Coordinates of C-alpha atoms and ligand atoms in Angstrom, one line a residue:
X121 CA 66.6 70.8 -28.2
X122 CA 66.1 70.3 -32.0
X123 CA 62.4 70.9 -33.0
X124 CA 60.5 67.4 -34.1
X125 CA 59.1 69.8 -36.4
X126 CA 59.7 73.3 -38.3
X127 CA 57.5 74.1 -41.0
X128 CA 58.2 77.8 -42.3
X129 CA 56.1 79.1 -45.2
X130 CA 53.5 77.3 -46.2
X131 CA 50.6 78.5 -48.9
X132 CA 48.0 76.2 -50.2
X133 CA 45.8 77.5 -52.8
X134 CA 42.5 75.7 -54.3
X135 CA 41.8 77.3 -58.5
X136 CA 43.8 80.2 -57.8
X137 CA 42.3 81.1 -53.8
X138 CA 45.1 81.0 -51.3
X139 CA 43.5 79.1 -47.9
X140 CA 47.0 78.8 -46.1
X141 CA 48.7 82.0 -46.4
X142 CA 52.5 81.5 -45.5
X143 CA 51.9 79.3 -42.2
X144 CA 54.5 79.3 -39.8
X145 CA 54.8 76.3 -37.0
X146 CA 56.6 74.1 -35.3
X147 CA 56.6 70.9 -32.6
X148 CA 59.0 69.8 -30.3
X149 CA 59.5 66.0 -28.8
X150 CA 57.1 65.0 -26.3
X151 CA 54.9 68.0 -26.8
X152 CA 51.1 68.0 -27.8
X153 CA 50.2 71.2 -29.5
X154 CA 46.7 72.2 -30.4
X155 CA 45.7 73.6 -33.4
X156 CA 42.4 76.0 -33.5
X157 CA 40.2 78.1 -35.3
X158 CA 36.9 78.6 -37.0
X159 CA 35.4 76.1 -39.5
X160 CA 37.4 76.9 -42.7
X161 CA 40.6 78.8 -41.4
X162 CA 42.7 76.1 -43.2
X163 CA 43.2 73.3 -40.0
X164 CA 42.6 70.8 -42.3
X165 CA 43.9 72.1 -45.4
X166 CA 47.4 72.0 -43.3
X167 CA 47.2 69.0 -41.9
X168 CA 46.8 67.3 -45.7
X169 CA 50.0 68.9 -47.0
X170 CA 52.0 66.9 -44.0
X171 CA 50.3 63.8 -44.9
X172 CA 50.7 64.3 -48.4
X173 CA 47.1 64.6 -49.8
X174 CA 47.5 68.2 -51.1
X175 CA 50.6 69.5 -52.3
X176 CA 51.3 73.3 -51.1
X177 CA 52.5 76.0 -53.2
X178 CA 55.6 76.2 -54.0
X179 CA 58.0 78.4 -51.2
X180 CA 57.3 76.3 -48.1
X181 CA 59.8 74.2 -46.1
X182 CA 58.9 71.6 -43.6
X183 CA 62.1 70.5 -41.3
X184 CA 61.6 67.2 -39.4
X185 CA 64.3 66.3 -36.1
X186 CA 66.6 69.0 -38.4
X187 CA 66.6 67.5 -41.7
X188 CA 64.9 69.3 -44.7
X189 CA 61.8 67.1 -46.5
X190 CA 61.3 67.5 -49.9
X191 CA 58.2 69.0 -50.9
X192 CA 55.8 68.0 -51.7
X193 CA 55.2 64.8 -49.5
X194 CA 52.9 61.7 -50.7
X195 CA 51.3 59.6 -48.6
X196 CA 54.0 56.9 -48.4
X197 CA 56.6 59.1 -47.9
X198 CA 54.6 61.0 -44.9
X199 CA 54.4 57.5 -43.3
X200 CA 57.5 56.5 -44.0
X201 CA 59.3 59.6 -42.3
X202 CA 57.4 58.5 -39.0
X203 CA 53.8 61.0 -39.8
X204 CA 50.6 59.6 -38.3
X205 CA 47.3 61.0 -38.7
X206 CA 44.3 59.5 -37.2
X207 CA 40.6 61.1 -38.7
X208 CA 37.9 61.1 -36.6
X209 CA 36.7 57.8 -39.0
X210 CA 39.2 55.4 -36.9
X211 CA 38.9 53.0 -40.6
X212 CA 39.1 50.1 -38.1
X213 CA 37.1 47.0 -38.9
X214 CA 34.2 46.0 -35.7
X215 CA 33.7 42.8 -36.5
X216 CA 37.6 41.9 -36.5
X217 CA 39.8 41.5 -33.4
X218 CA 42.0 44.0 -31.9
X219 CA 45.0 42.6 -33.0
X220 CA 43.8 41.5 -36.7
X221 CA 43.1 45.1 -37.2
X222 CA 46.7 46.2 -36.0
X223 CA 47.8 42.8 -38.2
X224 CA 45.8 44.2 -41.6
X225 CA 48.4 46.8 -41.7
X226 CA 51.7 45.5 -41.1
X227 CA 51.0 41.8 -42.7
X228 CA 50.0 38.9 -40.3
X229 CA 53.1 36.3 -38.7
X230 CA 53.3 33.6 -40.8
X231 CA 54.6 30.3 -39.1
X232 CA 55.2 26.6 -40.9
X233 CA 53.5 26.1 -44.6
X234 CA 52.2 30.1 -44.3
X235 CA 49.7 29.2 -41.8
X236 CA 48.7 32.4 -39.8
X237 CA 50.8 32.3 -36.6
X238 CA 48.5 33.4 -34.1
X239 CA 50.4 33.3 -30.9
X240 CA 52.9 35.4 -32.8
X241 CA 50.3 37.7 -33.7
X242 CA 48.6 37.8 -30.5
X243 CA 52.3 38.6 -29.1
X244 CA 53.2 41.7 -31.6
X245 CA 50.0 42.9 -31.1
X246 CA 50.1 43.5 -27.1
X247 CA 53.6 44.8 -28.1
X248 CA 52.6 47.3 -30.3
X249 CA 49.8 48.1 -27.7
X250 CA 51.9 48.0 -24.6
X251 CA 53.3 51.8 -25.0
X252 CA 49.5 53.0 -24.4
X253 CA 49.0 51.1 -21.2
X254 CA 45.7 50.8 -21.4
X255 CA 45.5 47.1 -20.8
X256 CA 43.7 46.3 -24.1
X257 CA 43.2 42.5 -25.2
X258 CA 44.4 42.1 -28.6
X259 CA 41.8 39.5 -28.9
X260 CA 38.7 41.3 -28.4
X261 CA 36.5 42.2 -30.8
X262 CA 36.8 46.0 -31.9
X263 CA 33.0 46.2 -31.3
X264 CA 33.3 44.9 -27.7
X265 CA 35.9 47.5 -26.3
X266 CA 35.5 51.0 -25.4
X267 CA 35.3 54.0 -27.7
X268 CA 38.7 55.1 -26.5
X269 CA 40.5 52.2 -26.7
X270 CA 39.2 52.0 -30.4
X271 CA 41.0 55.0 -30.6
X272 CA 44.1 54.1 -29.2
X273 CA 44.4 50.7 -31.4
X274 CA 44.0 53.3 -34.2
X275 CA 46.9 55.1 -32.6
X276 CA 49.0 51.8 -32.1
X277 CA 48.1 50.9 -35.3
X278 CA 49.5 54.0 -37.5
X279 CA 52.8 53.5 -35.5
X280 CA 52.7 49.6 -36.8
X281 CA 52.3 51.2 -39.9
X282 CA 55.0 53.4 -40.0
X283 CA 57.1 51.0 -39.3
X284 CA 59.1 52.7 -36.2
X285 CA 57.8 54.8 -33.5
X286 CA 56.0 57.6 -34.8
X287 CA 57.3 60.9 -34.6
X288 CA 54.7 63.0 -35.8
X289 CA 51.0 62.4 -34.4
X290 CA 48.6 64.4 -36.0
X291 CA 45.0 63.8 -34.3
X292 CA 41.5 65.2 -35.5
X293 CA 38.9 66.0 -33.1
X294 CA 39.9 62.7 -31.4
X295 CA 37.1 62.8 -28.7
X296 CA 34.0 63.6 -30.9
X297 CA 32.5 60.6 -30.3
X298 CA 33.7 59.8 -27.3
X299 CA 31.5 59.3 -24.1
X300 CA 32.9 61.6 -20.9
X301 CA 34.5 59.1 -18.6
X302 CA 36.5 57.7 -22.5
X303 CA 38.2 61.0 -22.4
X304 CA 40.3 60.8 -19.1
X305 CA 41.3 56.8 -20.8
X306 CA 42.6 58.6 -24.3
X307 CA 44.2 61.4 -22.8
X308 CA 46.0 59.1 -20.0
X309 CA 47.4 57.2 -23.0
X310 CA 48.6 60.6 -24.9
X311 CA 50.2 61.5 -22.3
X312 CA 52.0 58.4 -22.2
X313 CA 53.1 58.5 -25.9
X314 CA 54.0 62.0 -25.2
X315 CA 56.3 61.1 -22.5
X316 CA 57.9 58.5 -25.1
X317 CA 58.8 61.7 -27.7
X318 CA 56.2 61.7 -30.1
X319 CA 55.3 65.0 -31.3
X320 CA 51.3 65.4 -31.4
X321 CA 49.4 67.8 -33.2
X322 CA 45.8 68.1 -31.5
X323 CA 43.1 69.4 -33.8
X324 CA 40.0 70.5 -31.6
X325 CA 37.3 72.7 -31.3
X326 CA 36.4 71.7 -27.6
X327 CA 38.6 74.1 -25.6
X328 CA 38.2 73.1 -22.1
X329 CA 39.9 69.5 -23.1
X330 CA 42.4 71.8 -24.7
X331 CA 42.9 73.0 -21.7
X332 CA 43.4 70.2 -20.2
X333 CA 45.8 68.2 -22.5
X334 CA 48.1 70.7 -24.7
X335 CA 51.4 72.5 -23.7
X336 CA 50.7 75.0 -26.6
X337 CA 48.4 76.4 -28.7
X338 CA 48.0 77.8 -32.4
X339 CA 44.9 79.2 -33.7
X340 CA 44.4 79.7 -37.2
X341 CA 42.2 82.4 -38.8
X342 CA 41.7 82.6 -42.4
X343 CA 44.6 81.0 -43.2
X344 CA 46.9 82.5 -41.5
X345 CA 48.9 81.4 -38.4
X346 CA 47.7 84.2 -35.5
X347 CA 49.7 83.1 -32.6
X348 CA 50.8 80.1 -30.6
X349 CA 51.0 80.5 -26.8
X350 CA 52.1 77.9 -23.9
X351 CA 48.5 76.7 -22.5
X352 CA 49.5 77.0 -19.0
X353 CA 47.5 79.8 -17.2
X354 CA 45.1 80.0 -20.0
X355 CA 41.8 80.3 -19.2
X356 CA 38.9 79.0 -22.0
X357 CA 38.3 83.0 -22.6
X358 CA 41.9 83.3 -23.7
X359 CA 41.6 80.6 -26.3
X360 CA 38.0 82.4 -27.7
X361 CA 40.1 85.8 -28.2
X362 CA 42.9 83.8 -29.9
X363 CA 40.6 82.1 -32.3
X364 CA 37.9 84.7 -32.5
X365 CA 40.0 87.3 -32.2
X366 CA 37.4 88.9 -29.7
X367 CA 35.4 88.1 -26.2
X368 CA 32.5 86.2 -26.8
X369 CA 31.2 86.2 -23.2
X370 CA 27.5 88.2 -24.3
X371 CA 26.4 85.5 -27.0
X372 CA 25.0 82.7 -24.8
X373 CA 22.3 84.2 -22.1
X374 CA 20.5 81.3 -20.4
X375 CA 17.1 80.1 -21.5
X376 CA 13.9 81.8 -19.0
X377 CA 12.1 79.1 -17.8
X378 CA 8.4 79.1 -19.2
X379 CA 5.0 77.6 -18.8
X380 CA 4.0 74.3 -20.6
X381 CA 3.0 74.8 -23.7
X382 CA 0.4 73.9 -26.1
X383 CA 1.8 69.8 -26.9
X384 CA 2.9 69.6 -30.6
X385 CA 4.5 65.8 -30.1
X386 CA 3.9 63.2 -27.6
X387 CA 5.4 59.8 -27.5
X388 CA 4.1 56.8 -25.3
X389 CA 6.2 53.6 -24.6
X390 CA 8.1 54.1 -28.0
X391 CA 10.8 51.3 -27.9
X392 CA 13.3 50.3 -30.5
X393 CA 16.4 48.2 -30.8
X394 CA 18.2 50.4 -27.4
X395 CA 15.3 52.4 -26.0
X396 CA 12.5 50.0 -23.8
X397 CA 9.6 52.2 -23.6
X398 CA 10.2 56.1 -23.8
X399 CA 7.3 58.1 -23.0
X400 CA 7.7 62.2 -23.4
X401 CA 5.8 65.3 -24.9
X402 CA 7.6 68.4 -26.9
X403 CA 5.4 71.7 -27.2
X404 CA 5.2 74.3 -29.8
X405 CA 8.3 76.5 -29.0
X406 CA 10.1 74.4 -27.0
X407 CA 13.3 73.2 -26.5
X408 CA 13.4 69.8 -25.2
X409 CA 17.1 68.0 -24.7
X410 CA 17.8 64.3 -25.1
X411 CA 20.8 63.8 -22.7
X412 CA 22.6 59.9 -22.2
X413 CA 25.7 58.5 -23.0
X414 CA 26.9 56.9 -26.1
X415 CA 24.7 54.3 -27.4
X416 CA 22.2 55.4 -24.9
X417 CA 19.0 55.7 -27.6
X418 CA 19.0 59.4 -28.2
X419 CA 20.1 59.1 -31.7
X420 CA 17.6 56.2 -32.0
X421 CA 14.8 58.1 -31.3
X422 CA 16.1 60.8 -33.7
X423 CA 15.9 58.5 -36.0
X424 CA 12.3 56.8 -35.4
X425 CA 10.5 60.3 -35.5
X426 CA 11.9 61.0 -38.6
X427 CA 11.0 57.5 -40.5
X428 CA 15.1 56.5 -40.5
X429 CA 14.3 53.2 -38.5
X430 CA 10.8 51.4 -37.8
X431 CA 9.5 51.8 -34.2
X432 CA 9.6 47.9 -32.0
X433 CA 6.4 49.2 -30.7
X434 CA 4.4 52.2 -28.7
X435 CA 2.9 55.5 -30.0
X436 CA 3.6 59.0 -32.0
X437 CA 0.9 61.9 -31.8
X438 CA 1.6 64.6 -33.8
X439 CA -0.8 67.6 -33.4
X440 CA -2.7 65.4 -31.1
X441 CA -3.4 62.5 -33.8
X442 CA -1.7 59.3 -33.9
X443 CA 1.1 58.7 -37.1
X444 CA 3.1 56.1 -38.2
X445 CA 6.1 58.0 -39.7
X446 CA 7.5 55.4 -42.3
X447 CA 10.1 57.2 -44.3
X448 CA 11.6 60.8 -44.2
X449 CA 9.6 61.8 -46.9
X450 CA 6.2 60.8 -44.6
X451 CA 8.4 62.9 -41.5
X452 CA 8.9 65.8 -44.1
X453 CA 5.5 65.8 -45.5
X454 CA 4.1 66.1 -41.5
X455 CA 6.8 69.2 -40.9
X456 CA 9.2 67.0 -39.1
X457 CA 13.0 68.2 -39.8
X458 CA 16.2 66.0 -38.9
X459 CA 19.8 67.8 -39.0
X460 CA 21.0 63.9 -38.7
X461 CA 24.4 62.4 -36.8
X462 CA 26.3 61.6 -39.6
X463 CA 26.3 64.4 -42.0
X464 CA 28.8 62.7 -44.3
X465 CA 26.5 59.7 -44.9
X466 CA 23.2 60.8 -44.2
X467 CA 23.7 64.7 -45.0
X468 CA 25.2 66.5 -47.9
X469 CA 26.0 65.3 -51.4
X470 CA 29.5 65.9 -51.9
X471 CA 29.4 66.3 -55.7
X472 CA 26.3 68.9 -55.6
X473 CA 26.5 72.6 -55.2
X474 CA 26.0 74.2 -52.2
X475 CA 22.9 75.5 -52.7
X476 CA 21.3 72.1 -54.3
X477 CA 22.3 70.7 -51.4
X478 CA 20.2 73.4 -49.4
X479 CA 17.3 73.2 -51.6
X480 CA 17.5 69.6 -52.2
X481 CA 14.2 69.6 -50.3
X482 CA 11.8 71.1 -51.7
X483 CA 12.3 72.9 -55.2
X484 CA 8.8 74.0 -55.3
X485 CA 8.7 77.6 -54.7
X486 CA 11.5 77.9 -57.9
X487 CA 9.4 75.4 -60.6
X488 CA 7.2 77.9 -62.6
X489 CA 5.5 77.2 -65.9
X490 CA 7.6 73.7 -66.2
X491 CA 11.0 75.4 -65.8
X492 CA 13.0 76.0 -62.8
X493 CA 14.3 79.2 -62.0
X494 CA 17.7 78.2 -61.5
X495 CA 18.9 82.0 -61.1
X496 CA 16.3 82.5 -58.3
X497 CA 16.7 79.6 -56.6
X498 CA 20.5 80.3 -56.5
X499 CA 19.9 83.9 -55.0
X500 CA 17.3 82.5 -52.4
X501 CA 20.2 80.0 -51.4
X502 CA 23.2 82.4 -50.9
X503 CA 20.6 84.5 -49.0
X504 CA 20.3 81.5 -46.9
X505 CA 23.9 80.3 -46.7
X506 CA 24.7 84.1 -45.8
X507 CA 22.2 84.1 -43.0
X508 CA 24.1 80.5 -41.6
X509 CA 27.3 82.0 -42.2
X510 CA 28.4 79.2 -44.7
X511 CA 32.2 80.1 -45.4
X512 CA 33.2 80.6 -48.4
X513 CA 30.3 83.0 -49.6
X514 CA 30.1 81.3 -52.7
X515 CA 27.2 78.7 -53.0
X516 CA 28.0 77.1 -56.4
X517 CA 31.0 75.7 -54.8
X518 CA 30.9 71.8 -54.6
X519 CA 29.6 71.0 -50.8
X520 CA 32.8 68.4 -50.5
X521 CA 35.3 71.2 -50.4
X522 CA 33.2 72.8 -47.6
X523 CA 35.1 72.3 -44.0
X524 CA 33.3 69.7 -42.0
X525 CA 32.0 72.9 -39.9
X526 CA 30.9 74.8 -43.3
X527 CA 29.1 71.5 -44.2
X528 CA 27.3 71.4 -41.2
X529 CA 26.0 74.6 -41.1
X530 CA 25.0 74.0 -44.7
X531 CA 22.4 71.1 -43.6
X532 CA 21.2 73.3 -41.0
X533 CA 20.5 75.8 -43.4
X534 CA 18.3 73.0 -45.1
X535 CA 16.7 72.2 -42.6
X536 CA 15.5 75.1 -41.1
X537 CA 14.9 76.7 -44.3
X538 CA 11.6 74.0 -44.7
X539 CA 10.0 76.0 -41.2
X540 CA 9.5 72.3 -39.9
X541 CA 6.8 72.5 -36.8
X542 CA 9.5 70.0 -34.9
X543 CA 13.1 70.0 -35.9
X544 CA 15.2 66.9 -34.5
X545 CA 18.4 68.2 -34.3
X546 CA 21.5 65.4 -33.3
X547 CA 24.7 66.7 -32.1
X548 CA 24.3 69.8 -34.8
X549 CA 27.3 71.4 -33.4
X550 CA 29.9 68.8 -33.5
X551 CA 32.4 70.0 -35.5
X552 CA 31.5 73.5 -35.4
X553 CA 33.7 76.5 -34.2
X554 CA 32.8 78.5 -31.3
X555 CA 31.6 81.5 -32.9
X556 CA 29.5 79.2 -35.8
X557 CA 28.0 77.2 -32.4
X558 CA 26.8 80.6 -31.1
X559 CA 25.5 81.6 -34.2
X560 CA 23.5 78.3 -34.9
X561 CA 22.1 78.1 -30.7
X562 CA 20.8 81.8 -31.8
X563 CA 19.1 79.8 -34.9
X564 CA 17.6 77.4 -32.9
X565 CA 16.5 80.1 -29.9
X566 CA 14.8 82.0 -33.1
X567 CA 13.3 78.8 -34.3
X568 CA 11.8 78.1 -31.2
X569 CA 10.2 81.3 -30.6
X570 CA 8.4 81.1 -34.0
X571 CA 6.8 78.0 -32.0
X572 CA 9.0 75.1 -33.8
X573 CA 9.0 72.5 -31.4
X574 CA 12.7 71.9 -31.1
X575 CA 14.4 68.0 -29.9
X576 CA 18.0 68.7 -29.5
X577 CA 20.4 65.5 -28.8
X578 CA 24.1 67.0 -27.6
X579 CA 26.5 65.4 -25.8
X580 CA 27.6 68.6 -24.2
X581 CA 25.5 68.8 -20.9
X582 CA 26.7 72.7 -20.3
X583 CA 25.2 73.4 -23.8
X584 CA 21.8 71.6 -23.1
X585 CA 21.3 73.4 -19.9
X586 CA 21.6 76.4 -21.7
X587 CA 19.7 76.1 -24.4
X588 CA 17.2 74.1 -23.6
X589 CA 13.6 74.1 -21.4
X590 CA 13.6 70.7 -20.3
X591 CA 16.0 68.0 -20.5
X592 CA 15.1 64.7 -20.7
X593 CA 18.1 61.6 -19.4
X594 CA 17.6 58.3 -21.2
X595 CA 18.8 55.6 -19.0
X596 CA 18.8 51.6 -19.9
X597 CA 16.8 52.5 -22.7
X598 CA 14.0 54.7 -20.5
X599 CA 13.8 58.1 -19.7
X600 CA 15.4 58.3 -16.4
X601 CA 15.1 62.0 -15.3
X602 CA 13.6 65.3 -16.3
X603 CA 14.7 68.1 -15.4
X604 CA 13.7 71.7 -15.4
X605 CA 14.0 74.9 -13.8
X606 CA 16.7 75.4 -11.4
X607 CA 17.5 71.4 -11.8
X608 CA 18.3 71.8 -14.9
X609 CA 22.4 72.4 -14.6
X610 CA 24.8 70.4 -16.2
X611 CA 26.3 69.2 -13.0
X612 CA 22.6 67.7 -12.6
X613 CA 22.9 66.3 -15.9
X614 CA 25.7 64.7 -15.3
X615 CA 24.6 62.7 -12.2
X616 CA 21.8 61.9 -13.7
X617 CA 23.0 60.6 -17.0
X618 CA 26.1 58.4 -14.9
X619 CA 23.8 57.3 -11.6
X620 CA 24.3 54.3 -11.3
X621 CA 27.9 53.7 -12.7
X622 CA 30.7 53.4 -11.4
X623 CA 31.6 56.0 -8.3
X624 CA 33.6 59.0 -9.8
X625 CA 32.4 58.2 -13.5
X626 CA 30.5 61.7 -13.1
X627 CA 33.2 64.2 -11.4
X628 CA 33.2 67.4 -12.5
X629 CA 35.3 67.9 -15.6
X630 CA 34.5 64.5 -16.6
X631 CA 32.5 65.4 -19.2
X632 CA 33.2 65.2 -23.1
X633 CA 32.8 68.8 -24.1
Ligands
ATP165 N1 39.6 70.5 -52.4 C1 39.2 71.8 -52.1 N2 38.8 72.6 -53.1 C2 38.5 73.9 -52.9 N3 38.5 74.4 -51.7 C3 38.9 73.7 -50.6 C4 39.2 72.3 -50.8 N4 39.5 71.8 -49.6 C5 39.3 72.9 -48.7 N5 38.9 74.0 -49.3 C6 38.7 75.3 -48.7 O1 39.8 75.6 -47.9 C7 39.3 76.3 -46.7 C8 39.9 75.7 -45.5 O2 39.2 74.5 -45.3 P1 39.7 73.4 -44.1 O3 38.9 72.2 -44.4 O4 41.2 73.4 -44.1 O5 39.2 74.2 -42.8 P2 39.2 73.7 -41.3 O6 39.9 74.7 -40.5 O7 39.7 72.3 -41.2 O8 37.7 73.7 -40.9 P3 36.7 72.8 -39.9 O9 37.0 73.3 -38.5 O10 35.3 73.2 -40.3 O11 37.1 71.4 -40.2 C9 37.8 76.3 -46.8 O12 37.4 77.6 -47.3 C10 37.5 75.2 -47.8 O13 36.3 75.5 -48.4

């Protein structure tokens, strides 16, 4: 069969520092192969010289259904040879219908005296939709449907683009914000443009939904392409050699239960725009999980502790007295920390260094007799960044050429570096590689013995059992369940966190992680 795909040879180097080092790797019809590796092995970098954002180095040679492109590619041109890519920003509009959005991109039916046609619209739109099966109603609005349908009028969208039916899809971390029972929804509809021909490339750091949906596997490591393997009769350990290029089975013992400690933050009745009334204490030293699904108020409360959002109503002690937290400089100035959500709006300046970003903060400690001591403050940082394995080692780079994972790790850096008595940390691995994740639940476990009082939101319920003490399931806006001790298993998450939807919703493997 001829490959969808051959690419042989390609390089990319940024001022002279090669970060794809002759890549080798190729796609046939109907097949969805994963690419993997740690933060900053290149996934990206690759995936821009297909769509025609970067142009490699000279030497490469990129072969689609047997005919030789021309390199280098630009954007039209990627689209126009049948090259989708879909970033984990869908770019669709909420407020506009289903098939408006898939309309904005191909130009909307025009019928007599250029009035908008709808019925036409309505028409090409279910058409373009129908491949996916997923029953979606190109009239509803984007913010009314599911999280995985959002994704898939992406999807169906990037193929009206094109113009034709894709042949190359490239997808990014597609399920990072998806809740678990989405997951089964997008993958039944991969599978179905699979079964059509369309060549997918599947960029991931979650392995068990690797697992589940490639037929092969590449792992990157610095740069360079360090095998590709069928999937079948993998197991996840197999996929953590091929990326890590070791076992990394000793790196994640289970919390010990301990005694309650001495209360640091209590909350009563705190409600907001989703939550109704939580009520919970964290200690000194412990780590206390926020578990629910999507939209559930875990980010919300996030948010209210550290000043992001005003509180509807209730109560925040902190160190036993009552606060009203009105900004993040108020959270800061108490010795509350937030590694927030959404690093690319809330987080890290794109056009600073590394280590400004780092010591954005608090530049105290480097201000002496009226001048900063900008040499200092630049070793202190790279001590810092070294210590959070920030990749590359070099922290004047500009923190926008950073990999998403290398940016993350960056603003966890920043945030622990300030010693905050509670540190709010919201999905802080997403993104991350599996050896960097390690690395930064070590962080935390470290953090937490010094007596920060840690509030970790993650939407992976194996993690949270692991890591934390308690865990805490918000529910309809309340806090449905605590569990500890030997309840606290991610199975036992899981129920909790889906009781009370529909039957099945919380199987085992059901999860998005
Ligand atoms: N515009 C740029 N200028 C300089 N260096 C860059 C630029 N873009 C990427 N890099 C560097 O290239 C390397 C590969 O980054 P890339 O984003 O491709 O990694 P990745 O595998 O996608 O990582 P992640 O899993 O964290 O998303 C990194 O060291 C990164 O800092």
């Amino acid at each position: 069969m001829t490959k969808r795909l051959e690419i042989r040879n390609l390089s990319k180097s940024f001022s002279g520092t090669r970060v794809l080092k002759g890549v080798s790797f190729d796609l046939m019809p109907g097949e969805i192969h994963a690419l993997v590796g740690e933060n900053g092995c290149g996934k990206s970098t690759f995936i821009k010289c297909l769509a025609g954002v970067h142009d490699p180095d000279p030497g490469a040679s990129v072969t689609l259904d047997g005919a030789a492109l021309t390199l280098p590619l630009d954007p039209a041109r990627a689209l126009a040879c049948g090259f989708s890519f879909i970033h984990q920003d869908l770019g669709l509009i909420p407020d506009l219908t289903v098939m408006d959005n898939i309309a904005l991109v191909r130009g909307f039916s025009t019928g007599m005296g250029w009035r908008i046609d709808r019925r036409a619209e309505r028409l090409r739109a279910a058409e373009a939709l129908a491949a996916f099966g997923a029953g979606i109603d190109p009239e509803a609005r984007i913010a009314d449907i599911p999280q995985a349908d959002r994704t898939i009028v992406a999807i169906a969208r990037a193929f009206a683009r094109s113009g034709r039916q894709g042949r190359v899809l490239v997808l990014d971390e597609p399920t990072a914000a998806l809740p678990a029972a989405d997951v089964d929804r997008l993958f039944d509809a991969l599978r179905r443009i699979a079964a059509q021909g369309v060549g997918m490339i599947y960029v991931s750091h979650r392995l068990q939904e690797i697992l589940r949906i490639a037929d092969r596997v590449t792992a990157f490591r610095d740069g360079v392409n360090v095998g590709t393997a069928p999937v079948a009769g993998m197991a996840e350990g197999d996929l953590v050699r091929m990326i890590v290029g070791r076992s990394l089975d000793a790196i994640h013992p289970p919390v010990a239960a301990r005694r309650r400690p001495a209360p640091l933050l209590q909350v009563r009745d705190l409600a907001g725009r989703r939550n109704r009334g939580a009520s919970f204490a964290v200690g000194q030293g412990e780590i206390v999980g926020l578990a629910g699904l999507l939209a559930s108020g875990r980010s919300e409360i996030a948010r209210m502790l550290f000043g992001l959002q005003p509180p509807a109503g209730g109560e925040i002690r902190f160190y036993g007295h009552t606060v009203a937290i009105r900004g993040p400089g108020e959270a800061l100035g108490l010795g509350i920390g937030l590694v927030p959500e959404d690093r690319l709006t809330l987080g890290g300046f794109r056009e600073m260094s590394v280590a400004a970003n780092i010591s954005l903060p608090d530049l105290a400690p480097f201000w002496r007799r009226l001048r900063l001591r900008a040499g200092e403050e630049r070793r202190a940082m790279q001590a810092l960044a070294d210590r959070f394995g920030v990749r590359p080692r070099d922290v004047g780079a500009r923190f926008g050429t950073l990999s998403g994972g290398n940016q993350q790790k960056a603003i966890i850096a920043r945030a622990m570096r300030l010693e905050p008595r509670l540190l709010i940390l919201d999905e802080p691995v997403q993104g991350v590689d599996i050896g960097a994740k390690a690395e930064i639940h070590d962080l935390v476990r470290q953090a937490a013995a010094r007596g920060t009082g840690i509030l970790l939101v993650d939407s992976d319920f194996e993690d949270l059992a692991r890591l934390c003490h308690r865990v805490l399931v918000l529910r309809d806006g309340r806090i449905a369940a605590e569990l500890s001790g030997d309840a606290l298993t991610r199975r036992r998450i899981l129920e909790c966190v889906f009781a009370g939807q529909p039957p099945g919703a919380a199987a085992d493997g059901d999860v998005a992680a």
